[in-house]
Coordinates of C-alpha atoms in Angstrom, one line a residue:
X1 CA 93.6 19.8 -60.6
X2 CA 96.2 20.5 -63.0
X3 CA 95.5 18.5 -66.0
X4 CA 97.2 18.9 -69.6
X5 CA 93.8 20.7 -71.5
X6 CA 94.4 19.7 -75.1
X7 CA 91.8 21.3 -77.5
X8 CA 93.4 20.4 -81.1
X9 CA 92.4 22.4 -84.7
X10 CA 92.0 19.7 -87.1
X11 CA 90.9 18.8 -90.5
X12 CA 89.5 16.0 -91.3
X13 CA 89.5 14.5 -94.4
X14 CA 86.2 13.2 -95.1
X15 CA 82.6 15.3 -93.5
X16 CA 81.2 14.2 -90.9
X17 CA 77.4 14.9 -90.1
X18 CA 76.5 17.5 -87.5
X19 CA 73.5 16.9 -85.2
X20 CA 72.1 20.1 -83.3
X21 CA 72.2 19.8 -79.0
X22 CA 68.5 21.1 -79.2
X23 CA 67.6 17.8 -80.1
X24 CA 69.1 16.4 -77.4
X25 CA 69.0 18.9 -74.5
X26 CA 65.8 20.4 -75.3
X27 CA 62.3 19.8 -73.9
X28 CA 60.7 16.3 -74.6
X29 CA 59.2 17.0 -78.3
X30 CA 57.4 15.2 -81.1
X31 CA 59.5 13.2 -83.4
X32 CA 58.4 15.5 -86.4
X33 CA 59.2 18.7 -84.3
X34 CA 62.5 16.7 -83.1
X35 CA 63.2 15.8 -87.0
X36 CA 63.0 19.1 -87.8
X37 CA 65.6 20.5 -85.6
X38 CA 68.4 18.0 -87.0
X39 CA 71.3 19.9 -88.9
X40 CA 72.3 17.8 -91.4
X41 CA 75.0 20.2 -92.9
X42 CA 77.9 17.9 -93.2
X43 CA 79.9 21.5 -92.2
X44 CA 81.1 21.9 -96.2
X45 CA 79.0 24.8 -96.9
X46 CA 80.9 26.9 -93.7
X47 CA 83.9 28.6 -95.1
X48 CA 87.6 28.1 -93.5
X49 CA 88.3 30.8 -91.4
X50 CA 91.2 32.2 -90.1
X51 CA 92.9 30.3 -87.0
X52 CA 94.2 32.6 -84.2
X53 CA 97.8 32.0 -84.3
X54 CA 99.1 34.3 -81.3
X55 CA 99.7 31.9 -78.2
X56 CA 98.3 34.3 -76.2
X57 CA 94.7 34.6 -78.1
X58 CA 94.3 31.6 -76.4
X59 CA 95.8 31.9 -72.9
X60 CA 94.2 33.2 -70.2
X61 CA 95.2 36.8 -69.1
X62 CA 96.4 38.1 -66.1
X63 CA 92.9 39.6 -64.7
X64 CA 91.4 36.3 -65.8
X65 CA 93.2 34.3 -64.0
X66 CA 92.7 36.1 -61.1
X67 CA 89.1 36.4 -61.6
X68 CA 89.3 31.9 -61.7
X69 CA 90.1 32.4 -58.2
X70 CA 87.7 34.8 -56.8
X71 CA 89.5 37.8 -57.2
X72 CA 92.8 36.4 -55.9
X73 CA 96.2 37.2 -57.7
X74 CA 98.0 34.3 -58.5
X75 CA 101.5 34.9 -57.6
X76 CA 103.4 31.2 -57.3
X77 CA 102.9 30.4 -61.2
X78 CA 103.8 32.9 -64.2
X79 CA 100.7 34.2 -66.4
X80 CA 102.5 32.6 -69.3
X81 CA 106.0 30.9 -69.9
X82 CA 107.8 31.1 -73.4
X83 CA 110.7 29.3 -75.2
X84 CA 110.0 26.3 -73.9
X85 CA 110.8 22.4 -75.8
X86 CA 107.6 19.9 -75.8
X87 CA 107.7 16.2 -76.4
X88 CA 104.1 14.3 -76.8
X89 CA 103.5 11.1 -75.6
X90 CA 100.5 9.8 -76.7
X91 CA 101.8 6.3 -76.4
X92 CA 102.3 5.5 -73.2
X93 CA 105.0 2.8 -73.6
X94 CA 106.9 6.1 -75.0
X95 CA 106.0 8.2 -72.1
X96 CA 107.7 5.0 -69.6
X97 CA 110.9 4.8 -71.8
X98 CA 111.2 8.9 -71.4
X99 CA 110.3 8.6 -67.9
X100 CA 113.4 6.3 -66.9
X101 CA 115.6 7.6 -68.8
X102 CA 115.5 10.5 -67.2
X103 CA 114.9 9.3 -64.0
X104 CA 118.3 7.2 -64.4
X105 CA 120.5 10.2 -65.2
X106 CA 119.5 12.2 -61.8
X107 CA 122.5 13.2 -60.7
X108 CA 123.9 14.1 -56.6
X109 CA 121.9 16.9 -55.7
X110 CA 119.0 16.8 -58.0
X111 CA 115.1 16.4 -56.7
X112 CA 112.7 14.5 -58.0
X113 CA 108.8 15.7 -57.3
X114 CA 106.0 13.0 -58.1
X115 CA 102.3 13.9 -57.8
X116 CA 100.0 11.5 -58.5
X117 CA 96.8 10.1 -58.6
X118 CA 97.9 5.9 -58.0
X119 CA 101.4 4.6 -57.5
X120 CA 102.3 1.1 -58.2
X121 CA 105.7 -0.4 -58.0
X122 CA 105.5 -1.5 -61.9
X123 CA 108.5 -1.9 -64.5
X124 CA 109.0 1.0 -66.5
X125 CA 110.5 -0.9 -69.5
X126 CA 108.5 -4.3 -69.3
X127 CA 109.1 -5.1 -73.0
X128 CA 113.1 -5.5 -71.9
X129 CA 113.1 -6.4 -67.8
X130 CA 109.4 -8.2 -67.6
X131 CA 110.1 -8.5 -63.8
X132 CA 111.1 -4.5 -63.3
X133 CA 114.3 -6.1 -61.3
X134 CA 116.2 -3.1 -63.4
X135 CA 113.5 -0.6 -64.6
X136 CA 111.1 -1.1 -61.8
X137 CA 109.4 2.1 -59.8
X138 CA 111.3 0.6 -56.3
X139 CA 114.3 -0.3 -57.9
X140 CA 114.8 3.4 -60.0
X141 CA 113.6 5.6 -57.2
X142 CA 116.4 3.5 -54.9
X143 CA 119.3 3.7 -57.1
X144 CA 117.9 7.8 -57.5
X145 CA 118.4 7.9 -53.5
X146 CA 121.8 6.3 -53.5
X147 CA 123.2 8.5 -56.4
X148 CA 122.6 11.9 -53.8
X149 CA 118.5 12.5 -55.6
X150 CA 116.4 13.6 -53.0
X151 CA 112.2 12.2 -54.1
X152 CA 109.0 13.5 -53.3
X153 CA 105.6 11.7 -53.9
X154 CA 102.2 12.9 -53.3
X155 CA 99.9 10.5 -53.5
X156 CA 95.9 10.9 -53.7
X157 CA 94.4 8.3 -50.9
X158 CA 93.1 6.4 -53.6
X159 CA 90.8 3.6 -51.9
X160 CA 90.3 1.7 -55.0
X161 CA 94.4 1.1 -55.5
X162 CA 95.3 1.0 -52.2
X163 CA 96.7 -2.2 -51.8
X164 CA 98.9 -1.0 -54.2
X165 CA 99.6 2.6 -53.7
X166 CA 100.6 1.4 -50.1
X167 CA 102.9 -1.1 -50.8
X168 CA 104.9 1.3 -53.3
X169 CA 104.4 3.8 -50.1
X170 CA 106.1 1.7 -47.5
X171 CA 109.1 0.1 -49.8
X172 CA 109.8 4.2 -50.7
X173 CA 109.5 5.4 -47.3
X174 CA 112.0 2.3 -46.1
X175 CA 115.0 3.4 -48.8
X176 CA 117.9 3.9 -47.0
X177 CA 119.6 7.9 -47.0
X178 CA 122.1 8.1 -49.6
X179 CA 125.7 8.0 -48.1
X180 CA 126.6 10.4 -50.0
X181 CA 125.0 13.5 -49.2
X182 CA 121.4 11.9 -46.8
X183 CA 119.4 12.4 -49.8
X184 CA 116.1 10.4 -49.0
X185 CA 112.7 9.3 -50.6
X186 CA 109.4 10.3 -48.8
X187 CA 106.4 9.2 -49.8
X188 CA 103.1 11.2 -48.7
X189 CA 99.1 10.1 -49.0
X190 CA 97.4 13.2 -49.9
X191 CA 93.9 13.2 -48.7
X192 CA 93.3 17.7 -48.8
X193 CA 90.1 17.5 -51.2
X194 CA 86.5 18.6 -50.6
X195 CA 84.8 15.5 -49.8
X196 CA 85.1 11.6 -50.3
X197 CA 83.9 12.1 -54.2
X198 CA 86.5 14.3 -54.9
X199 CA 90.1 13.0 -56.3
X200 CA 93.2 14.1 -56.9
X201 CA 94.4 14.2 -60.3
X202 CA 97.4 16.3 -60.9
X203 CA 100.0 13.9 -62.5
X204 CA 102.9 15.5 -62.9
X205 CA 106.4 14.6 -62.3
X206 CA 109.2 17.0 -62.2
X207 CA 113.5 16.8 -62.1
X208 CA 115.5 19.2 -61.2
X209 CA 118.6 20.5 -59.6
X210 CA 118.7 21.9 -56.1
X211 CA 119.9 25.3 -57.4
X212 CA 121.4 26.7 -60.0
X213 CA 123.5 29.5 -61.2
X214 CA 123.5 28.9 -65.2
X215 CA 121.0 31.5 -67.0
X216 CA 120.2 28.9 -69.1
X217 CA 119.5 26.0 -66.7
X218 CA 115.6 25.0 -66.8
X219 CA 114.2 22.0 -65.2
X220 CA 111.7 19.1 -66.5
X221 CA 108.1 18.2 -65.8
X222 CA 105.7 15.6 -67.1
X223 CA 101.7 16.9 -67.2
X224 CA 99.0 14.6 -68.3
X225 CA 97.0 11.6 -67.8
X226 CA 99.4 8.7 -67.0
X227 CA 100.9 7.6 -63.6
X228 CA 103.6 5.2 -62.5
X229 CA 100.8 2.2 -62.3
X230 CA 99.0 -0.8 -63.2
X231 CA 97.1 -0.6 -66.6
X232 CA 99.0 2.5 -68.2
X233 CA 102.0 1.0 -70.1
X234 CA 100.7 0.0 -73.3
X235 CA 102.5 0.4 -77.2
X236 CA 100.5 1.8 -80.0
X237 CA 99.3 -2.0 -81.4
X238 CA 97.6 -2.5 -78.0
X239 CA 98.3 -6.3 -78.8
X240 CA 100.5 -7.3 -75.6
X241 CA 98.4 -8.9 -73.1
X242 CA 100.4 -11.3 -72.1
X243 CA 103.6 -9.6 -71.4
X244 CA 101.2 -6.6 -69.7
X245 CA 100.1 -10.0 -67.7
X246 CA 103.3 -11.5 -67.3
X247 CA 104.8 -8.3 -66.1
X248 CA 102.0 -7.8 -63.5
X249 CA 100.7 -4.7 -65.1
X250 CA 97.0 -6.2 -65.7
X251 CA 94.7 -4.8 -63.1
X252 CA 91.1 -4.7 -64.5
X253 CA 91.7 -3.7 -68.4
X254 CA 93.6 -5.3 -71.5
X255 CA 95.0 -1.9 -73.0
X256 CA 95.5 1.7 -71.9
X257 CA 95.0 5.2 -74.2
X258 CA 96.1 8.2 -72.6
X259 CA 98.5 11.2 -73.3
X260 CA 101.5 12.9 -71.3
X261 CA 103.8 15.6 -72.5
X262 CA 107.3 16.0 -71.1
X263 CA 108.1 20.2 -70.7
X264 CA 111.7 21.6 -70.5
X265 CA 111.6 25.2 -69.8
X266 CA 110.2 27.6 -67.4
X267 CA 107.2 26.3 -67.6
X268 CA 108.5 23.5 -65.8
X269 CA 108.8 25.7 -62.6
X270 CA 105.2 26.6 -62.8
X271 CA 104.8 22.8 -62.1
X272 CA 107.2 22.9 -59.6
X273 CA 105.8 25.7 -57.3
X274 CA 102.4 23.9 -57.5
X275 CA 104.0 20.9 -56.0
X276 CA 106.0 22.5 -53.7
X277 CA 102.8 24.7 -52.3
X278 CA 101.3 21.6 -52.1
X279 CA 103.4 19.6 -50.1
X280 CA 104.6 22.6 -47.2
X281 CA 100.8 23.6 -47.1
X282 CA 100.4 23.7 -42.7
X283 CA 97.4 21.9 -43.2
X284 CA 98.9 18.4 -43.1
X285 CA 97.5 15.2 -45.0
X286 CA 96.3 12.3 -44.0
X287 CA 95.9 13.3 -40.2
X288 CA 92.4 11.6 -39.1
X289 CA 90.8 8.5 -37.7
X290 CA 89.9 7.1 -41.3
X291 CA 92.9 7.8 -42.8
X292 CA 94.4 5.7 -39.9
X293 CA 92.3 3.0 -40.3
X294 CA 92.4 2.8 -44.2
X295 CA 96.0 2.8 -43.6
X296 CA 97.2 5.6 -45.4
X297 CA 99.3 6.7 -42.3
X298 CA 102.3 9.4 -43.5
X299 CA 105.5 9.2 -41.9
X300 CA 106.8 12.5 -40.2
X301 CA 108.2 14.9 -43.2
X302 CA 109.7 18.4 -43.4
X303 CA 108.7 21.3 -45.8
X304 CA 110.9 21.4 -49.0
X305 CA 112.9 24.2 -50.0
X306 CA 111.6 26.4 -53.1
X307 CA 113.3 26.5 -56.1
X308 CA 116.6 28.8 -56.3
X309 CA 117.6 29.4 -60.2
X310 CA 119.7 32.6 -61.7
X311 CA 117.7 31.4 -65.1
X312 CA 114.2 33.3 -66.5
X313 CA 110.6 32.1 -64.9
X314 CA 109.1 32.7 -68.0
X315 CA 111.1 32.7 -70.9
X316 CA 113.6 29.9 -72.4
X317 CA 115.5 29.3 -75.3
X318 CA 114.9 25.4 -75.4
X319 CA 112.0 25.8 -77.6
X320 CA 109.4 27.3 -79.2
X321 CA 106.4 26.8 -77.1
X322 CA 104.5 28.7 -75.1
X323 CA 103.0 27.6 -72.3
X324 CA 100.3 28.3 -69.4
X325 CA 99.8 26.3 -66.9
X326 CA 96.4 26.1 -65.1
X327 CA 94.9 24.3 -62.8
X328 CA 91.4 23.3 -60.3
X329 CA 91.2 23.5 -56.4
X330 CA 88.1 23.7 -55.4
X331 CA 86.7 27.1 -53.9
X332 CA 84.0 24.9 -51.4
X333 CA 87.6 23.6 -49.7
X334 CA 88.9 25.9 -46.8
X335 CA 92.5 24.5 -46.6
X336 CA 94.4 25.6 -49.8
X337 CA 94.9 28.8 -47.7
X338 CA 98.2 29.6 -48.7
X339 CA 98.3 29.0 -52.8
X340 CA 94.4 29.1 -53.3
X341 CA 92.4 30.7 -50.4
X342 CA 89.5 30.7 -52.6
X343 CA 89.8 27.9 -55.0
X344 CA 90.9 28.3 -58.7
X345 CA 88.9 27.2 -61.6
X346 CA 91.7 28.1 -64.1
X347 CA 91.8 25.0 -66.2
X348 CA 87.8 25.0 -66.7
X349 CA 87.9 29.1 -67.7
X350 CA 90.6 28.0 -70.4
X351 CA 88.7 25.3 -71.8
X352 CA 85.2 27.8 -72.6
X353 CA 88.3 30.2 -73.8
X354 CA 89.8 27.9 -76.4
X355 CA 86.1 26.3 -77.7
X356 CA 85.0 29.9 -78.6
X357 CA 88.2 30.6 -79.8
X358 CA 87.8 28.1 -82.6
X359 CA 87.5 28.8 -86.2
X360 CA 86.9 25.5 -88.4
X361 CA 87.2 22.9 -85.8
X362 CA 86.7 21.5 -82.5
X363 CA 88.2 18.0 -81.3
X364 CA 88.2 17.7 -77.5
X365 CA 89.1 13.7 -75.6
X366 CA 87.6 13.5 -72.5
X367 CA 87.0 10.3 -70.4
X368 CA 83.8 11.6 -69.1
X369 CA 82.8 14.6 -71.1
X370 CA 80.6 15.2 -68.1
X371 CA 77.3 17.6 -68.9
X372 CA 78.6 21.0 -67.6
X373 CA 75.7 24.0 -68.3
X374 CA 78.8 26.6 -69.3
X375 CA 80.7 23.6 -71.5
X376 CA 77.6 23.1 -73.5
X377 CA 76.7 27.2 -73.7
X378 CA 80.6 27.3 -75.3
X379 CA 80.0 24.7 -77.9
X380 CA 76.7 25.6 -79.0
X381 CA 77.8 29.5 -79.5
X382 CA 80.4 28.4 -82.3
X383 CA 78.6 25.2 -83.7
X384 CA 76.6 27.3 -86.7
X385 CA 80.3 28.9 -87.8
X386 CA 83.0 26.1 -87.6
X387 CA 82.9 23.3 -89.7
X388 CA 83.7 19.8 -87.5
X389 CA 82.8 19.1 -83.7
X390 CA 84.8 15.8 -82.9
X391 CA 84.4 14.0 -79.5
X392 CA 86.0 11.6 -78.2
X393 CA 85.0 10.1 -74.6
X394 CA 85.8 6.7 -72.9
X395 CA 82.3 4.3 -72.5
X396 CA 81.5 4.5 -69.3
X397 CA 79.4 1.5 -67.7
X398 CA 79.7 3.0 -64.4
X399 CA 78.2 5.9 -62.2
X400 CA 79.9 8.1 -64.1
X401 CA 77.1 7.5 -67.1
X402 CA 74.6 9.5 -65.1
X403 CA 76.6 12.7 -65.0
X404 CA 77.6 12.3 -68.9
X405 CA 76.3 13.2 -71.9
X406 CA 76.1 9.7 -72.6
X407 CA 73.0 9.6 -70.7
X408 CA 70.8 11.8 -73.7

């Protein structure tokens, strides 16, 4: 799925001690032989090297790419985007206020695309309108429909937030056309992954105009970790558990930490296309027995049009970022025929990229830093030559632990 991958260079003011993976990956050994194996260079006596500054020392090339997805060009994404402006959110009370801003300025026309992974109908600004009666998901996406906005949604068939996810599903699906121009909201359960362990993650969210003529004209897209949900708003303090309560976004936790960035540029349209492939794929969600029965039924729905801009698909002059977009569908699933007829592992070739690209340091977040054969290979090439490995990965008291690296 298409996750925002960030692998940050950072120094750290104080050492911290380094502990070899033999001793905790290797075969079952003596505590003297075990003892022996411990690095306990606090990383000072490696020298600071060199970062690769170029962008694209760290993107993925063309051939690469292609070789992520068994030898099949990708055609519906650029390589690479440039020129585009970034915003970080890794608050996620800042992320909601970005969010509805800009969903509250769509204009007649415009389209809104919303993949997710859980859709509840929560406030966006709960610190001012506890109730979401102004700023709440049903109330923003309607006033979007009445203004002329057509919206999308694609929804994973989430089981454990389905009584939520459905009602956001049927008060969407039941907005009236605009009277204006028959803009309308359709909201879709996307159940097209390899088996019942498998989820959908892509969050992304994009606005955009119908078509354009302006050169210049880029849309906007939100990647990363946060949905329109329970749990996720949150300010940096973490200390506001009873308007999180009041405002019903308490599910299960007390506090959220996540990131999102918000991309204007041609990158955006990278985002785009992957939504757009996804939702005019022939092989239609949601169509069996189960789905049925765990009522995640989808309303009829027609393919959406691509995008039509006269501007660049991969270079802006919004920014200076460059971008590349990557992504997972899984190669053991027969049904991404037309935008991955052989999977993609993109995302997972660009993360062993950027860990043996790293000169000095390493700091990955990860909520379950699973134990992946080719991760750990990356990581313990460039361990004897950088100075800090930081990880950071969410406790995990659930099956998750047994997949983990938790469990050494």
């Amino acid at each position: 799925m298409l996750i925002a991958l960030l692998i940050v260079l950072i120094a750290l003011t104080a050492p911290s001690s380094a502990i070899s993976f033999s001793t905790l990956f290797g075969n079952s050994q003596s505590s003297t032989s075990q003892a022996s194996d411990v690095d306990l260079s606090n990383g000072t006596d490696i020298k600071v090297r060199q970062p690769l500054l170029k962008a694209t020392d760290w993107f993925l090339t063309e051939q690469e790419i292609t070789d992520s997805r068994g030898g099949i060009p990708r055609t519906d994404l650029a390589v690479y985007t440039t020129g585009n402006a970034v915003t970080s959110f890794t608050v996620t009370k800042e992320f909601y206020d970005s969010v509805y801003d800009d969903l509250s300025t769509t204009e007649e026309g415009d389209r809104v695309m919303l993949s997710a992974f859980v859709t509840a109908l929560v406030p966006l600004k709960p610190d001012v309108d506890v109730t979401g009666a102004r700023t709440g998901v049903g109330k923003v996406f309607t006033d979007m429909v009445k203004r002329g906005t057509n919206a999308n949604i694609l929804n994973w068939s989430n089981i454990g937030y389905k009584i939520f996810a459905t009602k956001a599903r049927d008060l969407i699906n039941n907005i009236p056309p605009s009277p204006i121009n028959g803009a309308k909201a359709v909201f879709l359960f996307d159940d097209r992954v390899r088996n019942v362990a498998s989820a959908y993650h892509q969050k992304t969210l994009v606005l955009t105009a119908n078509s354009s003529s302006d050169i210049d004209y880029q849309p906007v897209a939100y990647v990363g970790g946060l949905d329109l949900a329970k749990e996720r708003w949150d300010t940096i303090y973490h200390n506001n558990s009873a308007l999180r309560d009041a405002s019903g976004i308490t599910f299960k936790r007390k506090g959220w930490i996540d990131g999102h960035i918000r991309i204007h540029g041609p990158a955006a349209k990278d985002v785009a296309n992957n939504f757009v492939a996804r939702w005019n794929s022939d092989y239609l969600p949601s169509q069996g027995l189960v789905d049925d029965l765990l009522g995640f039924e989808n309303p009829p729905y027609e393919h959406i049009p691509q995008l039509n801009y006269a501007s660049s698909n991969t270079t802006g002059n919004l920014g200076k970022q460059s971008i590349q977009i990557t992504r997972t569908f899984s190669c053991k699933y027969k049904h991404y025929k037309e935008f991955a007829p052989r999977g993609e592992n993109s995302l997972f070739h660009a993360r062993i990229k950027a860990i043996k690209n790293a000169k000095n340091f390493i700091y990955i977040e990860d909520q379950y830093f699973i134990y992946v054969p080719e991760l750990l290979d990356a990581i313990m090439e460039v361990m004897p030559k950088i100075q800090h490995l930081v990880v950071i990965a969410n406790p995990e008291t659930n099956p998750f632990t047994k997949g983990g690296y938790i469990k050494y």
